[in-house]
Coordinates of C-alpha atoms in Angstrom, one line a residue:
X5 CA 97.2 87.1 85.8
X6 CA 96.2 88.8 89.1
X7 CA 94.8 92.1 88.0
X8 CA 92.3 93.3 85.4
X9 CA 91.5 96.4 84.9
X10 CA 88.1 97.7 85.2
X11 CA 87.1 94.7 86.8
X12 CA 85.3 95.6 90.1
X13 CA 84.8 92.9 92.7
X14 CA 80.8 92.5 93.7
X15 CA 79.7 94.5 97.1
X16 CA 82.6 96.6 96.6
X17 CA 80.8 100.0 97.1
X18 CA 84.2 102.5 97.7
X19 CA 86.0 101.0 94.5
X20 CA 89.1 100.2 95.8
X21 CA 88.9 96.7 94.8
X22 CA 88.1 97.7 90.4
X23 CA 91.6 95.5 88.9
X24 CA 91.4 92.3 91.2
X25 CA 89.7 89.0 90.2
X26 CA 91.1 85.5 90.7
X27 CA 92.7 85.4 94.3
X28 CA 93.5 88.6 94.6
X29 CA 90.0 89.2 94.2
X30 CA 89.1 86.4 97.1
X31 CA 91.5 88.3 98.9
X32 CA 90.3 91.7 99.3
X33 CA 86.5 90.1 99.8
X34 CA 87.4 88.4 102.8
X35 CA 89.9 90.9 104.3
X36 CA 86.6 93.3 105.5
X37 CA 87.4 94.2 109.3
X38 CA 91.2 93.2 111.0
X39 CA 92.5 89.4 110.1
X40 CA 95.2 88.2 110.0
X41 CA 97.2 86.2 107.3
X42 CA 96.3 82.6 108.1
X43 CA 92.4 83.4 108.5
X44 CA 92.8 84.5 104.7
X45 CA 94.0 82.2 103.4
X46 CA 91.6 79.1 104.8
X47 CA 88.7 82.3 103.8
X48 CA 89.9 82.1 100.4
X49 CA 91.1 78.7 99.9
X50 CA 94.3 79.4 98.5
X51 CA 98.4 78.6 100.6
X52 CA 99.1 81.0 103.3
X53 CA 102.5 81.9 100.9
X54 CA 100.5 83.0 98.5
X55 CA 97.6 85.0 100.7
X56 CA 100.8 87.1 102.1
X57 CA 102.5 87.6 98.8
X58 CA 98.9 88.6 97.8
X59 CA 98.4 90.5 101.1
X60 CA 101.9 92.4 100.4
X61 CA 100.6 93.4 96.5
X62 CA 97.3 94.8 98.1
X63 CA 99.3 96.9 101.2
X64 CA 101.3 98.2 97.7
X65 CA 98.7 99.1 96.2
X66 CA 96.5 101.1 99.2
X67 CA 94.1 99.2 99.1
X68 CA 94.5 97.4 102.7
X69 CA 96.5 97.8 105.8
X70 CA 98.5 96.1 108.3
X71 CA 98.7 97.3 111.7
X72 CA 101.2 97.1 114.6
X73 CA 99.8 93.1 115.7
X74 CA 99.8 92.1 112.0
X75 CA 96.1 92.1 111.6
X76 CA 95.1 93.4 107.6
X77 CA 92.0 95.7 107.5
X78 CA 90.3 97.4 103.9
X79 CA 91.8 101.4 103.8
X80 CA 88.7 103.3 103.5
X81 CA 89.1 106.2 101.2
X82 CA 88.0 109.2 101.6
X83 CA 84.7 110.2 98.7
X84 CA 85.1 113.0 96.3
X85 CA 83.0 115.5 95.5

């Protein structure tokens, strides 16, 4: 299972990574700025196809975004007051 409820990722000040564990948490942690899937896979220590699947899942969940060049970056959500 790649998602676990209420399991925060260290260093995630905005709480967007809550609920991620294992490879999904590592992939999210690696995507700190615009980066390509090959770099994410290498940094997370997982195969490119696994990184691509996890990046797609994170994008669908609204945790990251992909730009026109195919690079991924974290989504910054506004803080509610």
